[in-house]
GROMACS .gro file of C-alpha atoms in nm:
model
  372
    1UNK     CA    1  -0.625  -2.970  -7.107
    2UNK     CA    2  -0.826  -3.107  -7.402
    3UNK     CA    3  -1.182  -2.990  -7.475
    4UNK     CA    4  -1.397  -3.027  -7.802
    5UNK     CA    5  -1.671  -2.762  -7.927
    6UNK     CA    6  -1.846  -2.644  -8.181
    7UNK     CA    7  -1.706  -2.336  -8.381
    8UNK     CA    8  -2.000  -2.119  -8.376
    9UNK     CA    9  -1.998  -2.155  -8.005
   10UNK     CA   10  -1.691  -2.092  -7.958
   11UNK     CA   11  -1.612  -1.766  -8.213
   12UNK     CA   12  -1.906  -1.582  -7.983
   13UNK     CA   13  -1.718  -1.697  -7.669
   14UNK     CA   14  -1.411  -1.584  -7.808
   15UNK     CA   15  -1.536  -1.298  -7.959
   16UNK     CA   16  -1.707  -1.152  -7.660
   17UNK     CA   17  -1.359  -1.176  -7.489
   18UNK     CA   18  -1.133  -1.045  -7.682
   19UNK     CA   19  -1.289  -0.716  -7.782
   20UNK     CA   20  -1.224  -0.588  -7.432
   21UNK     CA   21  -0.844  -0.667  -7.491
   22UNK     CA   22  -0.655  -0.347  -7.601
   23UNK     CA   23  -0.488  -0.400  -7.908
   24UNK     CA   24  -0.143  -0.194  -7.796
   25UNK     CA   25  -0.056  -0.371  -7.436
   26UNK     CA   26   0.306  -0.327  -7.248
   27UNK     CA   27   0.201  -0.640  -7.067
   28UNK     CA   28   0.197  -0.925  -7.254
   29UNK     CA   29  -0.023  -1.151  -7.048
   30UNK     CA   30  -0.334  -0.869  -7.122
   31UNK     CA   31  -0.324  -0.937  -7.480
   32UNK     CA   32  -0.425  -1.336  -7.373
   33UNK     CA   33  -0.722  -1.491  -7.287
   34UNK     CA   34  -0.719  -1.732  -6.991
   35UNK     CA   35  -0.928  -2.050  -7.168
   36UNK     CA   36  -1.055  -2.256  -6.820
   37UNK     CA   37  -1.170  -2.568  -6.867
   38UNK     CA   38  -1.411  -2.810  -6.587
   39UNK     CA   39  -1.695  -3.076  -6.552
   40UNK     CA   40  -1.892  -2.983  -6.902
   41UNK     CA   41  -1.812  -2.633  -6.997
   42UNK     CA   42  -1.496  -2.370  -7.090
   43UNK     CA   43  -1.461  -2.035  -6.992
   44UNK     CA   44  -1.252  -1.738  -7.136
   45UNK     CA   45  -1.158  -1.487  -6.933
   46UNK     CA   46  -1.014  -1.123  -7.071
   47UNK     CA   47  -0.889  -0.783  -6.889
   48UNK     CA   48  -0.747  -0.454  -6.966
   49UNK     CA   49  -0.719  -0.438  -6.561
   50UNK     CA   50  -1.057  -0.196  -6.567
   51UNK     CA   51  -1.301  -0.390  -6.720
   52UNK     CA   52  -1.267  -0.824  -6.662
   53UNK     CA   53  -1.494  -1.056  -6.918
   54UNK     CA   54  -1.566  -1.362  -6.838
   55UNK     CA   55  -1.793  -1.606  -7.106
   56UNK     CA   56  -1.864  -1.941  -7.034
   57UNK     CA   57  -1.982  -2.187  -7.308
   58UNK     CA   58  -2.031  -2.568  -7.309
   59UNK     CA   59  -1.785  -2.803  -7.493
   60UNK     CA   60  -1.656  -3.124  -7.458
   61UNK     CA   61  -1.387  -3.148  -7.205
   62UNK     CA   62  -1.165  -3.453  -7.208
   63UNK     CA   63  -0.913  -3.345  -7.005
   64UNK     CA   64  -0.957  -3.025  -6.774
   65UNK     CA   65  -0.684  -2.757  -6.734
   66UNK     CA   66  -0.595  -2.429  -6.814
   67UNK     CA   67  -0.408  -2.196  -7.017
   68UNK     CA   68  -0.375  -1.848  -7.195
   69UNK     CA   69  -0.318  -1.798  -7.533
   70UNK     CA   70  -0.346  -1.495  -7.775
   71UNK     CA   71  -0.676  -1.340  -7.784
   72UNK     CA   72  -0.699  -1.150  -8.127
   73UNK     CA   73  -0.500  -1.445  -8.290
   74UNK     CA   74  -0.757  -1.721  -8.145
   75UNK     CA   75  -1.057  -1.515  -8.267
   76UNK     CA   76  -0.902  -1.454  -8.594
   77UNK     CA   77  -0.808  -1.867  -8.584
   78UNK     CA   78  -1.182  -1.945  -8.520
   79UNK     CA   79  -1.322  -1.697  -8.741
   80UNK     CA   80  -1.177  -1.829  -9.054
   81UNK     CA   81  -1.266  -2.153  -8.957
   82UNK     CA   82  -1.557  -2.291  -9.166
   83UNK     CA   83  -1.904  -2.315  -9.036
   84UNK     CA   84  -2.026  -2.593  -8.840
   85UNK     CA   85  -1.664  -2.734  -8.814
   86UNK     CA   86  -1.546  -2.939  -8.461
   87UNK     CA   87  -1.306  -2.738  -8.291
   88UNK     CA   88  -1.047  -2.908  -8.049
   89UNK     CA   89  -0.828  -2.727  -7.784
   90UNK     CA   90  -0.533  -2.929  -7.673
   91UNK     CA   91  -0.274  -2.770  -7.431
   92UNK     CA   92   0.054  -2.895  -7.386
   93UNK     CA   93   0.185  -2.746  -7.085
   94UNK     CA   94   0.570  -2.858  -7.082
   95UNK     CA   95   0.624  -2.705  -7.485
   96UNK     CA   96   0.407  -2.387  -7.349
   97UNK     CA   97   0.169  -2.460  -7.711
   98UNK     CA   98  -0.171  -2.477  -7.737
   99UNK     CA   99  -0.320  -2.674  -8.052
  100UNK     CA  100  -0.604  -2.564  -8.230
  101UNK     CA  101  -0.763  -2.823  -8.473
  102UNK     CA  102  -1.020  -2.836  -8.722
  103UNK     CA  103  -1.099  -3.069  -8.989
  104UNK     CA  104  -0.723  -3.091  -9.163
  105UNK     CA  105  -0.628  -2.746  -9.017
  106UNK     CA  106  -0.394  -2.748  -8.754
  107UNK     CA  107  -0.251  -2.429  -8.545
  108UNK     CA  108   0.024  -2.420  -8.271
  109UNK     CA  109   0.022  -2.117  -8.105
  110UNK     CA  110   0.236  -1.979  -7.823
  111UNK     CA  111   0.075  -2.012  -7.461
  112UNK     CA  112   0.148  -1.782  -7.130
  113UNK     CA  113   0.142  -1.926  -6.748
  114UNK     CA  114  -0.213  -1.942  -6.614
  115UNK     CA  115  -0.040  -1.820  -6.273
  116UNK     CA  116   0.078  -1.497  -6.420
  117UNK     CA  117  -0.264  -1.368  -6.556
  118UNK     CA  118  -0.454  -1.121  -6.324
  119UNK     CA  119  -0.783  -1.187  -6.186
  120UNK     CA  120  -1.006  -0.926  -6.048
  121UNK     CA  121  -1.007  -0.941  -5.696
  122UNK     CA  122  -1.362  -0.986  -5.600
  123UNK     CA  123  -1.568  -0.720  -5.395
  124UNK     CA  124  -1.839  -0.724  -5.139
  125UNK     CA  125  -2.180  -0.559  -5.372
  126UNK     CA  126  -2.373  -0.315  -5.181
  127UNK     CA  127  -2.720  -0.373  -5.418
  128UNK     CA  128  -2.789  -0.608  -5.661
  129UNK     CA  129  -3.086  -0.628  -5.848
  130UNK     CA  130  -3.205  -0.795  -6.218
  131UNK     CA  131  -3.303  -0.552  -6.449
  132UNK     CA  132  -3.500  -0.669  -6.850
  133UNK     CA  133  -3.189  -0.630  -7.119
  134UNK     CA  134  -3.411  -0.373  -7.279
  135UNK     CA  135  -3.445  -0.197  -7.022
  136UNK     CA  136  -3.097  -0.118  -6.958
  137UNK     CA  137  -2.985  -0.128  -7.367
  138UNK     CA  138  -3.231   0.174  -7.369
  139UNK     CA  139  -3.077   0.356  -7.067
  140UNK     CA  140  -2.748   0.321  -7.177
  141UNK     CA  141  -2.816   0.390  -7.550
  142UNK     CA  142  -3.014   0.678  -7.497
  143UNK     CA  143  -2.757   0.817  -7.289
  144UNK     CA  144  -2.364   0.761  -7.440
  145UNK     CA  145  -2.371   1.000  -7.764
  146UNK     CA  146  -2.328   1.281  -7.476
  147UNK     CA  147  -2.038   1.100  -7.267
  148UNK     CA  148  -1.730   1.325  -7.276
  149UNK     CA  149  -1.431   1.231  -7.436
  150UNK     CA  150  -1.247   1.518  -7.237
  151UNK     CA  151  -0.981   1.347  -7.033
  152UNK     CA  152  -0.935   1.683  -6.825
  153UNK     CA  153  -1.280   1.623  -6.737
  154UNK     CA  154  -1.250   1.267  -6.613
  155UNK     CA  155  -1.565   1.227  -6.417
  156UNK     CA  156  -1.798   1.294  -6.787
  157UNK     CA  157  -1.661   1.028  -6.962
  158UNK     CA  158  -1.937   0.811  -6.867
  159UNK     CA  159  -2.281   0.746  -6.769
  160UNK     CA  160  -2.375   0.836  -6.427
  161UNK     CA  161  -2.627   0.525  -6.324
  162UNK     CA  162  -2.791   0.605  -6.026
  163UNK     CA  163  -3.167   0.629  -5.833
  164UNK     CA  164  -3.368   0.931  -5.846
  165UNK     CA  165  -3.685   1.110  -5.774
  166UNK     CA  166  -3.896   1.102  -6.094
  167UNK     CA  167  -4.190   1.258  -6.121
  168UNK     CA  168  -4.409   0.914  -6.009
  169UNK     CA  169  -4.142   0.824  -5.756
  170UNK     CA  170  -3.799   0.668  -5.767
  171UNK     CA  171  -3.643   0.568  -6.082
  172UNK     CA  172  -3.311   0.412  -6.181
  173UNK     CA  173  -3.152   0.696  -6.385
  174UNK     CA  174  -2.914   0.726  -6.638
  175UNK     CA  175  -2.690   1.057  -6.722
  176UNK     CA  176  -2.430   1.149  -6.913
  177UNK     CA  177  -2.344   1.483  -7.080
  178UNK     CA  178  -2.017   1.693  -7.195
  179UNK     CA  179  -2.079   2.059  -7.132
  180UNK     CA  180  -2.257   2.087  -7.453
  181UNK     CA  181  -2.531   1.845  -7.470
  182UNK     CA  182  -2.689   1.632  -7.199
  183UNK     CA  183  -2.878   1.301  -7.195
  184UNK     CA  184  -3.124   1.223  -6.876
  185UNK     CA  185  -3.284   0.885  -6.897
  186UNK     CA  186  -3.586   0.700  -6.627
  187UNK     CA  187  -3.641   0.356  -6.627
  188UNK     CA  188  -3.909   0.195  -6.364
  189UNK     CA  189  -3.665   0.106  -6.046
  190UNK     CA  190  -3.600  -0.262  -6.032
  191UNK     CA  191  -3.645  -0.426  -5.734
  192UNK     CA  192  -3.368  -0.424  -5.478
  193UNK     CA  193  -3.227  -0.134  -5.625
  194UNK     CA  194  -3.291   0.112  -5.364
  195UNK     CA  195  -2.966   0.248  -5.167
  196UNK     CA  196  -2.773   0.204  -5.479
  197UNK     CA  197  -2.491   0.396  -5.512
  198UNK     CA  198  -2.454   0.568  -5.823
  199UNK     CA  199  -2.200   0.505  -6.014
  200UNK     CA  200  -2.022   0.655  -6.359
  201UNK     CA  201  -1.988   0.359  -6.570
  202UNK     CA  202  -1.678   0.439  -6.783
  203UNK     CA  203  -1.720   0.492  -7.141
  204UNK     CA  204  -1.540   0.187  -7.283
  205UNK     CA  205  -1.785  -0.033  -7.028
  206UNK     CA  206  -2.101   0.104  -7.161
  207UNK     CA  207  -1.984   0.023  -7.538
  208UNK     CA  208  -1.936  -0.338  -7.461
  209UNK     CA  209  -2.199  -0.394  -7.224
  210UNK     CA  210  -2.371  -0.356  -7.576
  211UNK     CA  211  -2.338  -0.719  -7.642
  212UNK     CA  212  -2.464  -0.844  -7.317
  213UNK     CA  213  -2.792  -0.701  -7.410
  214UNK     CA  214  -2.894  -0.783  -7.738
  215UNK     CA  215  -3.115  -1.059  -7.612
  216UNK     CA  216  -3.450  -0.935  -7.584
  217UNK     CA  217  -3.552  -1.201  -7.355
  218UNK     CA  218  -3.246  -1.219  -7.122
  219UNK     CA  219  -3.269  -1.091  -6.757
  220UNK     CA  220  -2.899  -0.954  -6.647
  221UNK     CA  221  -2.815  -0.946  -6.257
  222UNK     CA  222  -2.687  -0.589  -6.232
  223UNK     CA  223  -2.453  -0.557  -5.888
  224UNK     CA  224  -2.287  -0.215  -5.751
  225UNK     CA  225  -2.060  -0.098  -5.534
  226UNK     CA  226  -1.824   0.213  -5.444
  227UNK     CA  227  -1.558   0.085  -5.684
  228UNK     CA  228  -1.689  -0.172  -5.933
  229UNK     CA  229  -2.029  -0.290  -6.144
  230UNK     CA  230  -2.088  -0.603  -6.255
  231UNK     CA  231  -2.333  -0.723  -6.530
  232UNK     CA  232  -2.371  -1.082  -6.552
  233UNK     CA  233  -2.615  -1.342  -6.777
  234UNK     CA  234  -2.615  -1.726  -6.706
  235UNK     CA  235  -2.364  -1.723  -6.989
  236UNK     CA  236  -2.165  -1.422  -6.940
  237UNK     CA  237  -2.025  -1.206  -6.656
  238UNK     CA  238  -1.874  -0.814  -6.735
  239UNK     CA  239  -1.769  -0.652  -6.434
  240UNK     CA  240  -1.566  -0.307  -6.449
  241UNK     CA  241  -1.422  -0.050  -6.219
  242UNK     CA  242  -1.619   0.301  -6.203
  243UNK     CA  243  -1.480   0.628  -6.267
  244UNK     CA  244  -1.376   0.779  -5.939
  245UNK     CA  245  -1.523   1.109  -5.953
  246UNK     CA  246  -1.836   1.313  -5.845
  247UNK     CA  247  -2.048   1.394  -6.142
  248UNK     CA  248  -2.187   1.762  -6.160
  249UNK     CA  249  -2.502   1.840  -6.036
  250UNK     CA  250  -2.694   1.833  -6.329
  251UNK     CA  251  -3.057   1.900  -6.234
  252UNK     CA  252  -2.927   2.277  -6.212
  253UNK     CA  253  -2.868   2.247  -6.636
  254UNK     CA  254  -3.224   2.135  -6.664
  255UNK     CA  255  -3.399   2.428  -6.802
  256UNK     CA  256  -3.783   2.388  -6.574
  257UNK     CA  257  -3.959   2.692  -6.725
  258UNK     CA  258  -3.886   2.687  -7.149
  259UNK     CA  259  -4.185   2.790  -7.267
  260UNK     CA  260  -4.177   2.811  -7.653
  261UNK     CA  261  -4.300   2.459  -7.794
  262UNK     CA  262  -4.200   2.347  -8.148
  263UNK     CA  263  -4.303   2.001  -8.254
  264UNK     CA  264  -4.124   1.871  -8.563
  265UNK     CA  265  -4.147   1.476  -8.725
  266UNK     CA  266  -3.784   1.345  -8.586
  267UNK     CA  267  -3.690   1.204  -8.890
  268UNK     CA  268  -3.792   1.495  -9.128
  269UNK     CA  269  -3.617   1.731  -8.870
  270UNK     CA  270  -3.287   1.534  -8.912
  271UNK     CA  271  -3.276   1.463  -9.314
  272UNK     CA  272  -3.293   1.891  -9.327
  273UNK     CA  273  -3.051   1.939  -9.082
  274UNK     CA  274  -2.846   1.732  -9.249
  275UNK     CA  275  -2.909   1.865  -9.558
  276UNK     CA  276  -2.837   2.203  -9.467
  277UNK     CA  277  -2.496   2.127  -9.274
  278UNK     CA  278  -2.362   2.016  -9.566
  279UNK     CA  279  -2.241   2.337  -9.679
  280UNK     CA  280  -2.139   2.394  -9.353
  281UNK     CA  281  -1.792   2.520  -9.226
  282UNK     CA  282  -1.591   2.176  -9.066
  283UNK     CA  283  -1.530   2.364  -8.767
  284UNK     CA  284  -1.837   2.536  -8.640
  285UNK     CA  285  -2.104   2.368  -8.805
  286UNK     CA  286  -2.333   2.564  -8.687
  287UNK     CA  287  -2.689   2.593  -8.808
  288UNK     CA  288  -2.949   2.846  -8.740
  289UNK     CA  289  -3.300   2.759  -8.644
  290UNK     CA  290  -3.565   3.102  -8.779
  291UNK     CA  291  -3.892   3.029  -8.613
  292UNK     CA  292  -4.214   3.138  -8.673
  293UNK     CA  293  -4.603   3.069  -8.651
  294UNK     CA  294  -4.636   2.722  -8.764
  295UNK     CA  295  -4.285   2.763  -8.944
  296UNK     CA  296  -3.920   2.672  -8.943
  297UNK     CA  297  -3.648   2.776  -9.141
  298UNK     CA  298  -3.372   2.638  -9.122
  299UNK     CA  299  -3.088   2.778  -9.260
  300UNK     CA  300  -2.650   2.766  -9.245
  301UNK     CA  301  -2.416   3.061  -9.386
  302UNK     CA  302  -2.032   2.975  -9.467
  303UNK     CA  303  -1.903   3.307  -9.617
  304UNK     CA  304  -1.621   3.042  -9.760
  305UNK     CA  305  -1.843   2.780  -9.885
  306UNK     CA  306  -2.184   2.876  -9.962
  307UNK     CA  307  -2.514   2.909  -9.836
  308UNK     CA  308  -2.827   2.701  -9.773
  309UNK     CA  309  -3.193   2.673  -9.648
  310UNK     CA  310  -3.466   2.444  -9.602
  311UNK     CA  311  -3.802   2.514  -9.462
  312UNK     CA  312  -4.016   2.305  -9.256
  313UNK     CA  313  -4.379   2.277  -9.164
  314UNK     CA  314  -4.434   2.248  -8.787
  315UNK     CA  315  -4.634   2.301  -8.520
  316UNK     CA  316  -4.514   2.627  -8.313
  317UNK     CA  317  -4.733   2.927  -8.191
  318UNK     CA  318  -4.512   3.128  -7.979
  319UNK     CA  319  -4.345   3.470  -8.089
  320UNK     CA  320  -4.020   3.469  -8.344
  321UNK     CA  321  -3.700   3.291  -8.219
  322UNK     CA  322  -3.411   3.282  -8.403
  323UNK     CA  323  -3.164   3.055  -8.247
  324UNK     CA  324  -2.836   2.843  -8.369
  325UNK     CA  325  -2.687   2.512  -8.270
  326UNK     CA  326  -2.425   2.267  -8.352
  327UNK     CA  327  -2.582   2.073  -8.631
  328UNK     CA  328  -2.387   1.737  -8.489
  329UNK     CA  329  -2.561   1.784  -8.190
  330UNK     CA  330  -2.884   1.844  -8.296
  331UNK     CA  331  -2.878   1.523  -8.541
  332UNK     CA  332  -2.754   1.305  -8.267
  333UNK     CA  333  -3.043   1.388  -8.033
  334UNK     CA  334  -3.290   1.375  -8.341
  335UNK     CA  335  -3.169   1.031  -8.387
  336UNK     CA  336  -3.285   0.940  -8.047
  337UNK     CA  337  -3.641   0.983  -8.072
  338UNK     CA  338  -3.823   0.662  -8.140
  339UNK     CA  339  -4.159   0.809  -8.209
  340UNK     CA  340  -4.246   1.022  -8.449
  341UNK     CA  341  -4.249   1.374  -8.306
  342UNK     CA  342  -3.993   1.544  -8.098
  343UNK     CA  343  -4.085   1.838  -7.902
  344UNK     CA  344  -3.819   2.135  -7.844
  345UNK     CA  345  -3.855   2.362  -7.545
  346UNK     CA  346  -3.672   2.700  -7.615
  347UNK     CA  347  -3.634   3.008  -7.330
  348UNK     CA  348  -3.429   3.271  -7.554
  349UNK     CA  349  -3.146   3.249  -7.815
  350UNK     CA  350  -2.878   3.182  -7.533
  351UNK     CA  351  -3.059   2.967  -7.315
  352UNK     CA  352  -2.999   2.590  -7.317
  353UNK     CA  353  -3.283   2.430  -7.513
  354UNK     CA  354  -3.502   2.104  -7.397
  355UNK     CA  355  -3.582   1.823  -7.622
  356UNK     CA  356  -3.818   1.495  -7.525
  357UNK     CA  357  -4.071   1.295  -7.724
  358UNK     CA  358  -4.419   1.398  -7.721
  359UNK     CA  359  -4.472   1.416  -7.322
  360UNK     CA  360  -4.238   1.165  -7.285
  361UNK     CA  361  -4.033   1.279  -6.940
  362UNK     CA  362  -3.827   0.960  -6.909
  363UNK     CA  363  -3.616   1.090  -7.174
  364UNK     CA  364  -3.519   1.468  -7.146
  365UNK     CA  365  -3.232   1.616  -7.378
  366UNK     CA  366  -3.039   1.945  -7.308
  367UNK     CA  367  -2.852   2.144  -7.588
  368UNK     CA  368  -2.671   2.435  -7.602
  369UNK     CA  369  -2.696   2.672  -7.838
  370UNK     CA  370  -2.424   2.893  -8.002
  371UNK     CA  371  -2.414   3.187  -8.178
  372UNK     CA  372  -2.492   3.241  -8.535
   0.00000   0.00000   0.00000
């Protein structure tokens, strides 16, 4: 094998690859990346046997062939590589090297059997439909600071994608929560998405699916089944096996009838709270919400380290409520509201709490208070 491309090409190829590889690996041939090469273009292909990347990317091929070489050594390689430089590939299969050259750098690294690395054995897709990379970036965003990182509780640590009844009909939802916050997110269902069958996309997934869909403009072909999902651009394909669990019911967390309305600016909400938890016991951080007409104190008290409060002008006209929370939790689900005002839904002081922007219902957060 002997292929020529360009080194910013090839550092995002390479880059997109190797970050699913697990940097502590009993099998050697999972720390490689199998580097294909045919007709005008390369391919490199990664696993942790759970989630398979492949990227394709065009180059120069003079010779096609295959090989696997390290993939954190390759990256760092190419990354230190200067800009613009011509990269060259050449495998030489009977010394088991691979040659990386650049300018009047030259590297020799060690090379692995193509034969011995696994592929993902392919599977029949039930649905497959193409969804806008914003679309899904906000589904999935909006939705993983409440994945559970409880390995008792297997079946949370993800985000349950699946189709639901929204209030204007069907929607492709997104869920994930950990017992102590939740996330519910609607997106319009894409076409040829109905029958789907929801899946809990693992957490690891859902943080590199990241890169897939930082292109505004790029349409990804999104395919499920029982076992596996697969995400895939013209340039790039991620597929990944799905937690094999059934996740909770969690329409029954929902709180339906929280009456008490506060509406607070986002951003001003989560500079106090932040403010506040500073003096804040490690453990507990727990900060306590005093609200009255118009009104909101908010206020934390660490016998060990101090006290503090900060009031805030909102807009609230129900009867006193004194309520606490963890402040971690309420500053992540602050931080999720793009528009200026969140609204916050409260029952009584032990009753899980509702947040969504303005009368936004696509994007419904649950918290759960504690006691203060």
């Amino acid at each position: 094998m002997k292929i020529s491309i360009e080194r910013g090409t090839l550092l995002k190829a390479v880059g997109q690859a190797q970050s699913v590889v697990e940097r502590r690996n009993t099998i050697p041939i999972l720390a490689n990346v199998l580097i294909e090469a045919d007709g005008n273009q390369v391919s490199f292909r990664a696993t942790d046997l759970d989630i398979e990347v492949v990227d394709r990317a065009p180059a120069m091929v003079e010779r096609s062939g295959a090989t696997t070489v390290s993939a954190v050594m390759l990256h760092e390689i190419v990354r230190k590589l200067p800009d613009g430089a011509l990269v060259t590939l050449t495998e030489d299969g009977a010394a088991g090297r691979l040659t990386v050259t650049a300018g009047k750098s030259t590297f020799n690294l060690a090379t692995l059997p193509k034969e011995d690395f696994p592929v993902m054995a392919s599977s029949e897709y039930a649905t497959n439909f193409a969804a806008p990379a914003p679309v899904l970036r906000r589904l999935f965003d909006k939705a993983k600071f409440a994945i559970s990182t409880e390995e008792t509780r297997y079946y949370l640590n993800g985000v349950y994608m699946h189709v639901a009844a929204g209030e204007d009909g069907p929607v492709l939802r997104c869920v994930a929560t950990d017992g102590h916050r939740l996330a519910r997110i609607d997106a319009p269902l894409p076409e040829g998405a109905q029958g789907m069958p929801g899946v809990i996309v693992p957490r690891k997934t859902v943080n590199e699916l990241r890169k897939l869909l930082d292109d505004d403009e790029a349409q990804i072909a999104v395919s499920v089944s029982e076992t596996k999902v697969r995400f895939a651009t013209p340039a790039l394909t991620m597929t990944s096996k799905v937690i094999d669990g059934t996740f909770p019911d969690y329409t029954r967390v929902i709180p339906m009838n929280n009456t008490r309305r506060l509406e607070v600016d986002a951003t001003d909400f989560a500079k106090a709270v932040d403010r506040v938890a500073t003096v804040s016991s490690e453990r507990s951080r727990a900060v306590k919400l005093s609200l009255d007409e118009d009104r909101l104190v908010l206020s934390v008290n660490a016998p060990d380290s101090g006290a503090a409060e900060e009031e805030l002008a909102v807009a609230y006209g129900d009867e006193r409520l004194e309520i606490g929370f963890n402040a971690k939790y309420l500053l992540e689900i602050a931080s999720q509201v793009d528009r200026e005002n969140a609204v916050f839904l409260f029952n009584s002081s032990g009753d899980p709490t509702l947040m969504r922007e303005g009368n936004d219902t696509s994007a419904v957060y649950v918290v759960m208070p504690m006691r203060v």
